[in-house]
Amino acid sequence: MAKYIHTSTLSLLEKTLGPTRTSLARKKARLAFVTFDPSLSPANSVFPKTLSMPSNLITINHANVFSREKLDIGTRFFLEHLMGDRHYGKIVDLGCGNGILGLTAASQHPGSTATFVDESYMAVQSARESWKANQLQEDKGRFIANDCLTGFPANSADLVLCNPPFHQGETIGDHIARRMFKQAHHVLRPGGELRIVGNRHLNYHTRLKQLFGGYRLVASDSKFVILSSTLKSQ
Ligand SMILES: C[S@@+](CC[C@H](N)C(=O)[O-])C[C@H]1O[C@@H](n2cnc3c(N)ncnc32)[C@H](O)[C@@H]1O
């Protein structure tokens, strides 16, 4: 849409891909035509970018991945309260971004398998490369580009970790978070846990209470809450 094509967008295309021109606007949309200049790419890109993380881990961050320049403050807080003393065999990092939540959980629980899910292919690729870069066992990591957990089997996860998005494209709201929680409820085995981080004002606890019949406040600070809900045995 023309309103999203700014001069800065065009100069970015010029800088990273090559000479760029645009069509006239029609039905509020414009086309951008870029002639690829191989001398510009990819050596000029700062991506993928390697970041140092807590617990001596590193992440590999492709362009456009969430918090690709620096660890997000909500994620950092979540990492301090990632899991309790239980053993979790099958971990899902839902909305994985660069994969730091699942990587940390899996490295704390040797022998567990971790499934990384994101709607962004660049995020899934970042998580895959992060897993490899930390020398985690290859066959214990699964990387899936998917809309939330749509199509995942019931009764297949012990722990779902989630730092949900509060906007998708231009739309701001908790609709994706709500879908993530509902689908996590579906894929967890009885006794399995959904653990999330969110801004305090988002009231995720209300939704968890509706779905799971309860929740536990794991930790909170002035900005964030970490909540946990367990799927009751039938
Ligand atoms: C707040 S970021 C969290 C990233 C990472 N887990 C972290 O804590 O740094 C939310 C992630 O959810 C992903 N996401 C958004 N909508 C999604 C959907 N419908 N299905 C799966 N992932 C989605 C985004 O691409 C983004 O990587």
XYZ file of N, CA and C and ligand atoms in Angstrom:
729
model
N 0.854 -1.179 0.000
C 0.000 0.000 0.000
C 0.902 1.246 0.000
N 0.497 2.232 -0.795
C 1.349 3.416 -0.950
C 1.697 4.049 0.400
N 0.739 3.992 1.338
C 1.022 4.665 2.616
C 2.155 4.000 3.406
N 2.482 2.770 3.058
C 3.599 2.113 3.759
C 4.918 2.210 2.987
N 4.876 2.778 1.772
C 6.125 2.921 1.010
C 6.657 4.340 1.233
N 7.631 4.436 2.121
C 8.184 5.753 2.439
C 9.459 5.964 1.624
N 9.928 7.210 1.611
C 11.198 7.493 0.929
C 12.299 6.631 1.536
N 12.220 6.443 2.858
C 13.266 5.648 3.521
C 13.205 4.179 3.061
N 11.987 3.691 2.757
C 11.855 2.304 2.268
C 12.574 2.187 0.925
N 12.345 3.190 0.083
C 12.951 3.140 -1.253
C 14.464 3.277 -1.170
N 14.941 4.145 -0.276
C 16.402 4.275 -0.199
C 17.035 3.025 0.405
N 16.264 2.323 1.259
C 16.784 1.060 1.800
C 16.895 0.006 0.687
N 15.875 -0.027 -0.177
C 15.927 -0.960 -1.318
C 17.130 -0.632 -2.207
N 17.335 0.671 -2.451
C 18.468 1.115 -3.280
C 19.786 0.668 -2.671
N 19.863 0.866 -1.347
C 21.120 0.604 -0.642
C 21.431 -0.885 -0.577
N 20.389 -1.708 -0.375
C 20.657 -3.129 -0.138
C 20.503 -4.000 -1.382
N 19.642 -3.578 -2.339
C 19.395 -4.446 -3.495
C 19.841 -3.846 -4.826
N 19.585 -2.549 -5.026
C 19.988 -1.929 -6.288
C 19.017 -0.854 -6.722
N 19.251 -0.308 -7.939
C 18.446 0.809 -8.435
C 16.950 0.524 -8.346
N 16.196 1.515 -7.855
C 14.776 1.323 -7.535
C 13.931 2.433 -8.158
N 12.805 2.053 -8.763
C 11.826 3.059 -9.184
C 10.450 2.546 -8.805
N 9.471 3.444 -8.823
C 8.121 3.012 -8.439
C 7.111 3.378 -9.515
N 5.986 2.682 -9.502
C 4.891 3.002 -10.422
C 4.069 4.138 -9.828
N 3.144 4.662 -10.614
C 2.175 5.605 -10.056
C 1.236 4.814 -9.150
N 0.608 5.521 -8.221
C -0.317 4.821 -7.310
C -1.613 4.472 -8.030
N -2.119 3.269 -7.760
C -3.421 2.851 -8.289
C -4.134 2.090 -7.196
N -5.378 2.432 -6.967
C -6.133 1.842 -5.862
C -5.316 1.860 -4.574
N -4.693 2.983 -4.309
C -3.911 3.226 -3.083
C -2.653 2.363 -2.982
N -2.281 1.685 -4.089
C -1.082 0.832 -4.042
C -0.071 1.287 -5.095
N 1.190 1.039 -4.805
C 2.244 1.327 -5.778
C 3.133 0.104 -5.909
N 3.723 -0.077 -7.072
C 4.695 -1.164 -7.238
C 6.095 -0.566 -7.120
N 7.001 -1.323 -6.535
C 8.403 -0.908 -6.517
C 9.176 -1.872 -7.411
N 9.963 -1.331 -8.320
C 10.766 -2.156 -9.228
C 12.232 -1.995 -8.851
N 12.852 -3.095 -8.528
C 14.254 -3.039 -8.108
C 15.096 -3.883 -9.052
N 16.163 -3.311 -9.532
C 17.091 -4.078 -10.367
C 18.239 -4.536 -9.472
N 18.358 -5.831 -9.371
C 19.343 -6.387 -8.444
C 20.769 -6.039 -8.862
N 21.527 -5.513 -7.919
C 22.937 -5.211 -8.163
C 23.774 -6.134 -7.271
N 24.356 -7.198 -7.850
C 25.050 -8.193 -7.018
C 26.227 -7.622 -6.245
N 26.758 -6.480 -6.709
C 27.915 -5.936 -5.979
C 27.499 -5.365 -4.615
N 26.208 -5.137 -4.405
C 25.757 -4.551 -3.136
C 25.482 -5.590 -2.056
N 25.240 -6.822 -2.454
C 24.651 -7.769 -1.516
C 25.364 -9.120 -1.587
N 25.424 -9.893 -0.510
C 24.956 -9.570 0.829
C 26.075 -9.038 1.723
N 27.268 -8.820 1.134
C 28.408 -8.459 1.978
C 28.165 -7.180 2.768
N 27.321 -6.274 2.240
C 27.088 -5.004 2.938
C 26.124 -5.128 4.103
N 25.486 -6.278 4.224
C 24.485 -6.409 5.279
C 25.140 -6.733 6.614
N 24.582 -6.167 7.684
C 25.111 -6.497 9.021
C 24.479 -7.793 9.522
N 23.512 -8.326 8.771
C 22.823 -9.545 9.179
C 23.339 -10.745 8.397
N 23.262 -11.944 8.975
C 22.786 -12.234 10.320
C 23.769 -11.735 11.389
N 23.201 -11.314 12.480
C 23.978 -10.709 13.556
C 24.049 -11.687 14.737
N 25.237 -11.869 15.275
C 25.392 -12.771 16.426
C 25.349 -11.957 17.716
N 24.503 -12.384 18.648
C 24.402 -11.679 19.937
C 24.758 -12.616 21.083
N 25.446 -12.078 22.080
C 25.732 -12.864 23.293
C 24.530 -12.791 24.207
N 24.205 -13.914 24.800
C 23.019 -14.021 25.652
C 23.421 -14.523 27.038
N 22.526 -14.392 28.022
C 22.806 -14.989 29.331
C 23.053 -16.497 29.196
N 23.618 -17.103 30.196
C 23.943 -18.538 30.245
C 24.946 -18.942 29.162
N 25.799 -17.995 28.762
C 26.834 -18.286 27.771
C 26.299 -18.797 26.450
N 25.093 -18.407 26.111
C 24.533 -18.813 24.823
C 24.714 -17.671 23.824
N 24.587 -18.026 22.542
C 24.569 -16.970 21.523
C 23.338 -17.173 20.639
N 22.882 -16.089 20.032
C 21.804 -16.228 19.045
C 22.276 -15.646 17.721
N 21.734 -16.227 16.660
C 22.019 -15.743 15.306
C 20.742 -15.054 14.826
N 20.847 -13.800 14.484
C 19.651 -12.999 14.202
C 19.608 -12.515 12.762
N 18.611 -13.007 12.035
C 18.419 -12.508 10.680
C 17.659 -11.182 10.726
N 17.754 -10.447 9.605
C 17.071 -9.155 9.515
C 15.591 -9.361 9.784
N 14.968 -8.432 10.444
C 13.523 -8.459 10.677
C 13.060 -9.370 11.809
N 14.005 -10.048 12.455
C 13.605 -10.908 13.572
C 13.470 -10.043 14.833
N 12.504 -10.396 15.654
C 12.244 -9.653 16.897
C 13.526 -9.523 17.738
N 13.776 -8.351 18.243
C 14.934 -8.001 19.077
C 16.260 -8.531 18.501
N 16.428 -8.254 17.220
C 17.628 -8.743 16.504
C 18.888 -7.968 16.875
N 18.705 -6.770 17.486
C 19.883 -5.949 17.811
C 20.324 -6.167 19.244
N 19.329 -6.538 20.108
C 19.662 -6.639 21.541
C 18.539 -7.380 22.238
N 18.889 -8.077 23.305
C 17.893 -8.867 24.032
C 16.763 -7.970 24.542
N 15.532 -8.364 24.267
C 14.349 -7.621 24.707
C 14.250 -7.669 26.241
N 13.764 -6.592 26.872
C 13.759 -6.581 28.346
C 12.758 -7.578 28.934
N 11.655 -7.786 28.217
C 10.677 -8.784 28.680
C 11.264 -10.185 28.596
N 11.950 -10.456 27.496
C 12.589 -11.767 27.323
C 13.652 -11.981 28.403
N 14.428 -10.910 28.673
C 15.481 -11.031 29.695
C 14.877 -11.421 31.050
N 13.771 -10.765 31.396
C 13.113 -11.065 32.660
C 12.594 -12.512 32.650
N 12.033 -12.923 31.527
C 11.505 -14.294 31.395
C 12.635 -15.318 31.584
N 13.813 -15.023 31.029
C 14.935 -15.969 31.124
C 15.331 -16.233 32.579
N 15.087 -15.238 33.419
C 15.429 -15.424 34.850
C 14.444 -16.346 35.563
N 13.300 -16.601 34.929
C 12.241 -17.398 35.582
C 11.674 -18.411 34.604
N 12.551 -19.068 33.888
C 12.084 -19.872 32.757
C 11.415 -21.177 33.128
N 11.961 -21.869 34.066
C 11.335 -23.136 34.453
C 11.657 -23.498 35.881
N 10.764 -24.315 36.451
C 10.944 -24.742 37.829
C 11.876 -25.931 37.924
N 11.673 -26.747 38.931
C 12.577 -27.878 39.177
C 12.188 -29.123 38.398
N 11.004 -29.083 37.794
C 10.532 -30.295 37.112
C 11.363 -30.592 35.878
N 11.280 -31.845 35.416
C 11.922 -32.162 34.146
C 10.887 -32.073 33.033
N 11.221 -31.386 31.981
C 10.312 -31.249 30.844
C 10.939 -31.953 29.649
N 10.269 -32.992 29.161
C 10.826 -33.764 28.038
C 10.626 -33.071 26.709
N 9.410 -32.525 26.504
C 9.097 -31.910 25.205
C 8.726 -30.450 25.409
N 9.619 -29.598 24.928
C 9.460 -28.157 25.137
C 9.069 -27.503 23.817
N 8.128 -26.580 23.874
C 7.765 -25.812 22.675
C 8.048 -24.337 22.941
N 8.796 -23.720 22.027
C 9.030 -22.278 22.091
C 8.102 -21.655 21.048
N 6.991 -21.106 21.542
C 5.924 -20.630 20.643
C 6.103 -19.133 20.371
N 6.284 -18.800 19.088
C 6.637 -17.420 18.715
C 8.101 -17.229 19.058
N 8.947 -18.085 18.473
C 10.312 -18.280 18.994
C 11.271 -17.133 18.689
N 10.998 -16.319 17.665
C 11.991 -15.297 17.292
C 13.334 -15.969 17.045
N 14.390 -15.457 17.679
C 15.726 -16.065 17.478
C 15.904 -17.372 18.263
N 14.898 -17.752 19.055
C 14.923 -19.051 19.716
C 15.505 -19.043 21.125
N 15.750 -17.860 21.681
C 16.483 -17.816 22.950
C 15.759 -18.517 24.106
N 14.425 -18.478 24.123
C 13.713 -19.131 25.236
C 13.906 -20.646 25.174
N 13.641 -21.221 24.009
C 13.770 -22.676 23.851
C 15.211 -23.150 24.003
N 16.146 -22.343 23.505
C 17.574 -22.699 23.619
C 17.988 -22.782 25.082
N 17.571 -21.767 25.839
C 17.949 -21.724 27.252
C 17.316 -22.898 27.987
N 16.014 -23.126 27.715
C 15.323 -24.228 28.393
C 15.971 -25.570 28.040
N 16.252 -25.778 26.771
C 16.835 -27.061 26.356
C 18.237 -27.239 26.928
N 18.995 -26.153 27.023
C 20.351 -26.313 27.548
C 20.325 -26.578 29.057
N 19.225 -26.155 29.717
C 19.098 -26.450 31.151
C 18.531 -27.852 31.393
N 17.947 -28.436 30.367
C 17.340 -29.769 30.484
C 17.896 -30.719 29.434
N 19.124 -31.187 29.632
C 19.716 -32.084 28.639
C 18.798 -33.283 28.414
N 18.696 -33.700 27.176
C 17.841 -34.858 26.861
C 16.464 -34.431 26.400
N 16.087 -33.173 26.663
C 14.761 -32.745 26.218
C 14.808 -32.401 24.733
N 13.613 -32.415 24.121
C 13.542 -31.955 22.731
C 12.858 -30.591 22.730
N 13.251 -29.749 21.801
C 12.659 -28.407 21.728
C 12.126 -28.170 20.326
N 10.886 -27.680 20.269
C 10.264 -27.352 18.986
C 10.099 -25.840 18.922
N 10.641 -25.252 17.872
C 10.612 -23.795 17.710
C 9.595 -23.453 16.629
N 8.650 -22.589 16.990
C 7.570 -22.259 16.048
C 7.451 -20.747 15.915
N 7.399 -20.288 14.681
C 7.144 -18.868 14.443
C 6.502 -18.741 13.069
N 5.703 -17.681 12.900
C 5.113 -17.470 11.574
C 6.150 -16.906 10.606
N 7.253 -16.385 11.137
C 8.280 -15.764 10.303
C 9.355 -16.793 9.943
N 9.566 -16.945 8.639
C 10.597 -17.891 8.180
C 11.982 -17.432 8.633
N 12.167 -16.115 8.684
C 13.483 -15.621 9.112
C 13.717 -15.921 10.584
N 12.646 -15.862 11.369
C 12.769 -16.209 12.789
C 13.110 -17.692 12.928
N 12.396 -18.533 12.196
C 12.639 -19.983 12.307
C 14.073 -20.311 11.877
N 14.532 -19.636 10.832
C 15.909 -19.864 10.380
C 16.915 -19.374 11.433
N 16.593 -18.261 12.078
C 17.469 -17.755 13.145
C 17.551 -18.765 14.286
N 16.388 -19.299 14.671
C 16.367 -20.284 15.768
C 17.180 -21.522 15.382
N 17.024 -21.958 14.138
C 17.764 -23.143 13.675
C 19.272 -22.895 13.751
N 19.696 -21.723 13.281
C 21.139 -21.423 13.279
C 21.649 -21.187 14.707
N 20.783 -20.628 15.550
C 21.190 -20.422 16.953
C 21.422 -21.771 17.626
N 20.517 -22.710 17.363
C 20.637 -24.068 17.933
C 21.970 -24.685 17.545
N 22.291 -24.574 16.262
C 23.527 -25.152 15.734
C 24.749 -24.449 16.345
N 24.658 -23.111 16.424
C 25.802 -22.326 16.915
C 26.125 -22.657 18.373
N 25.123 -23.130 19.123
C 25.368 -23.481 20.530
C 25.686 -24.968 20.705
N 25.876 -25.628 19.574
C 26.260 -27.048 19.561
C 25.306 -27.934 20.348
N 24.032 -27.636 20.227
C 23.042 -28.519 20.859
C 22.806 -29.702 19.921
N 22.360 -30.804 20.523
C 22.247 -32.054 19.761
C 21.257 -31.887 18.596
N 21.756 -32.160 17.396
C 20.994 -31.820 16.195
C 19.581 -32.410 16.176
N 19.474 -33.705 16.562
C 18.168 -34.361 16.432
C 17.202 -33.996 17.559
N 17.612 -33.127 18.458
C 16.713 -32.727 19.551
C 16.004 -31.406 19.269
N 16.323 -30.771 18.162
C 15.683 -29.494 17.827
C 14.818 -29.629 16.581
N 13.596 -29.057 16.633
C 12.701 -29.050 15.460
C 12.313 -27.602 15.200
N 12.227 -27.237 13.932
C 12.049 -25.834 13.569
C 10.929 -25.732 12.546
N 9.847 -25.048 12.930
C 8.648 -25.108 12.105
C 8.056 -23.706 11.899
N 7.896 -23.330 10.618
C 7.194 -22.074 10.322
C 5.710 -22.394 10.290
N 4.946 -21.739 11.158
C 3.532 -22.112 11.318
C 2.768 -20.957 11.938
N 1.455 -20.961 11.705
C 0.595 -20.002 12.390
C 0.263 -20.586 13.759
N 0.837 -20.030 14.787
C 0.701 -20.531 16.168
C 0.928 -22.052 16.178
N 0.037 -22.803 16.836
C 0.228 -24.269 16.900
C -0.849 -24.984 16.080
N -1.374 -24.302 15.076
C -2.405 -24.900 14.227
C -1.895 -26.211 13.636
N -2.657 -27.288 13.818
C -2.297 -28.584 13.241
C -1.408 -29.428 14.145
N -0.954 -28.899 15.265
C -0.120 -29.693 16.177
C -1.013 -30.681 16.932
N -0.521 -31.896 17.169
C -1.363 -32.880 17.846
C -1.597 -32.559 19.322
N -2.739 -32.996 19.811
C -3.049 -32.851 21.239
C -2.091 -33.718 22.036
N -1.919 -33.381 23.310
C -1.207 -34.278 24.209
C 0.252 -34.504 23.792
N 0.911 -33.471 23.259
C 2.239 -33.699 22.690
C 3.332 -32.824 23.303
N 3.003 -31.993 24.300
C 4.050 -31.111 24.856
C 3.993 -31.099 26.377
N 5.167 -30.973 26.994
C 5.239 -30.876 28.462
C 5.320 -29.425 28.924
N 5.922 -28.587 28.086
C 6.100 -27.190 28.470
C 6.001 -26.325 27.222
N 5.131 -25.329 27.265
C 5.075 -24.338 26.178
C 5.529 -23.000 26.766
N 6.575 -22.438 26.170
C 7.081 -21.125 26.586
C 6.621 -20.089 25.570
N 6.156 -18.951 26.047
C 5.607 -18.000 25.088
C 5.735 -16.548 25.560
N 6.350 -15.753 24.707
C 6.394 -14.302 24.877
C 5.583 -13.762 23.706
N 4.256 -13.649 23.883
C 3.404 -13.444 22.704
C 3.556 -12.057 22.093
N 3.245 -11.977 20.782
C 3.285 -10.661 20.133
C 2.049 -9.874 20.529
N 2.153 -8.570 20.640
C 0.915 -7.820 20.855
C 0.568 -6.965 19.656
N 1.247 -7.218 18.543
C 0.716 -6.682 17.295
C 1.113 -7.623 16.172
N 0.296 -7.620 15.117
C 0.645 -8.389 13.932
C 0.439 -7.460 12.757
N 1.486 -7.210 11.986
C 1.398 -6.192 10.953
C 1.020 -4.890 11.631
N -0.042 -4.274 11.161
C -0.465 -2.975 11.699
C -1.482 -3.124 12.837
N -1.948 -4.346 13.053
C -3.026 -4.521 14.025
C -2.462 -4.762 15.420
N -2.922 -3.942 16.360
C -2.456 -4.098 17.741
C -3.561 -4.755 18.546
N -3.194 -5.698 19.386
C -4.230 -6.347 20.203
C -3.725 -7.661 20.737
N -4.576 -8.343 21.487
C -4.120 -9.589 22.102
C -4.696 -10.820 21.395
N -5.200 -10.622 20.166
C -5.859 -11.760 19.508
C -4.896 -12.913 19.208
N -3.653 -12.600 18.846
C -2.698 -13.699 18.568
C -2.339 -14.395 19.882
N -2.126 -13.580 20.917
C -1.787 -14.162 22.226
C -2.904 -15.118 22.660
N -4.135 -14.692 22.489
C -5.262 -15.533 22.915
C -5.293 -16.845 22.126
N -4.988 -16.749 20.828
C -4.974 -17.979 20.027
C -3.822 -18.884 20.474
N -2.691 -18.263 20.767
C -1.532 -19.053 21.219
C -1.874 -19.804 22.508
N -2.537 -19.126 23.449
C -2.849 -19.768 24.735
C -3.839 -20.918 24.514
N -4.827 -20.668 23.670
C -5.849 -21.694 23.433
C -5.208 -22.937 22.796
N -4.332 -22.702 21.831
C -3.720 -23.838 21.143
C -2.689 -24.527 22.038
N -2.043 -23.759 22.902
C -1.120 -24.382 23.870
C -1.919 -25.318 24.780
N -3.076 -24.862 25.197
C -3.957 -25.680 26.038
C -4.279 -27.002 25.328
N -4.466 -26.926 24.015
C -4.787 -28.130 23.234
C -3.590 -29.088 23.126
N -2.370 -28.561 22.946
C -1.235 -29.472 22.696
C -0.579 -29.998 23.983
N -0.859 -29.356 25.118
C -0.212 -29.825 26.353
C -0.774 -31.173 26.785
N 0.101 -31.983 27.368
C -0.394 -33.225 27.967
C -0.876 -32.887 29.380
N -1.743 -33.735 29.977
C -2.179 -33.456 31.340
C -0.953 -33.306 32.256
N -0.956 -32.283 33.070
C 0.197 -31.999 33.924
C 1.197 -31.072 33.264
N 1.040 -30.847 31.954
C 1.967 -29.970 31.231
C 1.702 -28.503 31.555
N 2.684 -27.660 31.256
C 2.647 -26.267 31.704
C 2.788 -25.268 30.559
N 1.986 -24.238 30.614
C 2.174 -23.072 29.740
C 2.773 -21.971 30.598
N 3.918 -21.448 30.177
C 4.537 -20.356 30.937
C 4.729 -19.167 29.999
N 4.244 -18.011 30.426
C 4.266 -16.847 29.539
C 4.822 -15.606 30.246
N 5.264 -14.655 29.419
C 5.601 -13.333 29.950
C 4.744 -12.321 29.208
N 4.356 -11.254 29.890
C 3.575 -10.222 29.212
C 3.618 -8.923 29.988
N 3.269 -7.861 29.304
C 3.131 -6.581 29.996
C 2.014 -6.689 31.021
N 2.197 -6.048 32.148
C 1.218 -6.157 33.235
C -0.187 -5.792 32.780
N -0.278 -4.717 31.965
C -1.611 -4.192 31.637
C -2.394 -5.098 30.682
N -1.766 -6.123 30.138
C -2.471 -6.934 29.135
C -3.457 -7.949 29.732
N -3.390 -8.119 31.039
C -4.371 -8.983 31.723
C -4.455 -10.412 31.183
N -3.325 -10.964 30.844
C -3.324 -12.336 30.331
C -3.853 -13.330 31.372
N -3.736 -12.958 32.654
C -4.162 -13.897 33.701
C -5.647 -14.260 33.568
N -6.460 -13.298 33.103
C -7.900 -13.555 32.961
C -8.128 -14.682 31.953
N -7.399 -14.597 30.862
C -7.544 -15.607 29.793
C -7.055 -16.983 30.279
N -5.923 -16.984 31.008
C -5.393 -18.264 31.497
C -6.371 -18.908 32.479
N -6.972 -18.064 33.291
C -7.929 -18.583 34.268
C -9.123 -19.231 33.557
N -9.600 -18.562 32.512
C -10.731 -19.119 31.745
C -10.364 -20.463 31.124
N -9.168 -20.523 30.555
C -8.779 -21.728 29.813
C -8.389 -22.897 30.723
N -7.563 -22.590 31.727
C -6.957 -23.655 32.537
C -7.615 -23.811 33.903
N -8.485 -22.853 34.240
C -9.121 -22.901 35.559
C -8.233 -22.310 36.645
N -7.099 -21.751 36.297
C -6.231 -21.129 37.300
C -4.899 -20.748 36.690
N -4.098 -20.043 37.484
C -2.744 -19.676 37.041
C -1.917 -19.363 38.286
N -0.611 -19.329 38.108
C 0.285 -18.983 39.219
C 1.149 -17.804 38.775
N 1.278 -16.819 39.657
C 2.175 -15.707 39.349
C 3.591 -16.157 39.713
N 4.424 -16.326 38.697
C 5.792 -16.824 38.943
C 6.687 -15.673 39.396
N 6.546 -14.519 38.755
C 7.361 -13.351 39.100
C 6.731 -12.119 38.475
N 7.064 -10.957 39.028
C 6.591 -9.723 38.401
C 7.561 -8.594 38.732
N 7.599 -7.593 37.880
C 8.309 -6.361 38.201
C 7.408 -5.202 37.781
N 7.953 -4.001 37.690
C 7.069 -2.856 37.430
C 6.430 -2.936 36.040
N 7.015 -3.669 35.123
C 6.490 -3.726 33.751
C 5.842 -5.048 33.366
N 6.428 -6.157 33.844
C 6.046 -7.471 33.313
C 5.531 -8.421 34.391
N 4.732 -9.384 33.921
C 4.379 -10.516 34.790
C 4.769 -11.806 34.072
N 5.136 -12.794 34.857
C 5.364 -14.135 34.318
C 4.325 -15.032 34.964
N 3.540 -15.700 34.119
C 2.431 -16.505 34.617
C 2.583 -17.941 34.151
N 2.090 -18.850 34.970
C 2.170 -20.271 34.620
C 0.810 -20.912 34.860
N 0.381 -21.740 33.915
C -0.847 -22.523 34.100
C -0.549 -23.970 33.764
N -1.167 -24.862 34.514
C -0.930 -26.294 34.312
C -2.224 -26.946 33.845
N -2.081 -27.836 32.860
C -3.271 -28.534 32.354
C -3.646 -29.637 33.335
N -4.872 -29.548 33.834
C -5.311 -30.521 34.845
C -5.458 -31.904 34.213
N -5.169 -32.937 35.019
C -5.440 -34.306 34.558
C -6.950 -34.483 34.548
N -7.446 -35.246 33.549
C -8.919 -35.398 33.436
C -9.457 -36.192 34.607
C 7.442 -10.797 21.307
S 8.184 -11.794 20.047
C 9.020 -13.012 21.035
C 10.235 -13.603 20.371
C 11.101 -14.486 21.283
N 10.346 -15.600 21.816
C 11.674 -13.666 22.419
O 11.166 -13.771 23.549
O 12.644 -12.908 22.182
C 6.781 -12.659 19.391
C 7.064 -13.599 18.236
O 5.812 -14.180 17.818
C 5.858 -14.352 16.414
N 4.487 -14.455 15.891
C 3.602 -13.461 15.612
N 2.454 -13.960 15.139
C 2.600 -15.308 15.109
C 1.755 -16.387 14.707
N 0.529 -16.149 14.244
N 2.231 -17.646 14.808
C 3.491 -17.881 15.269
N 4.336 -16.899 15.668
C 3.896 -15.632 15.591
C 6.607 -13.117 15.914
O 7.135 -13.335 14.620
C 7.673 -12.952 16.990
O 8.855 -13.638 16.656
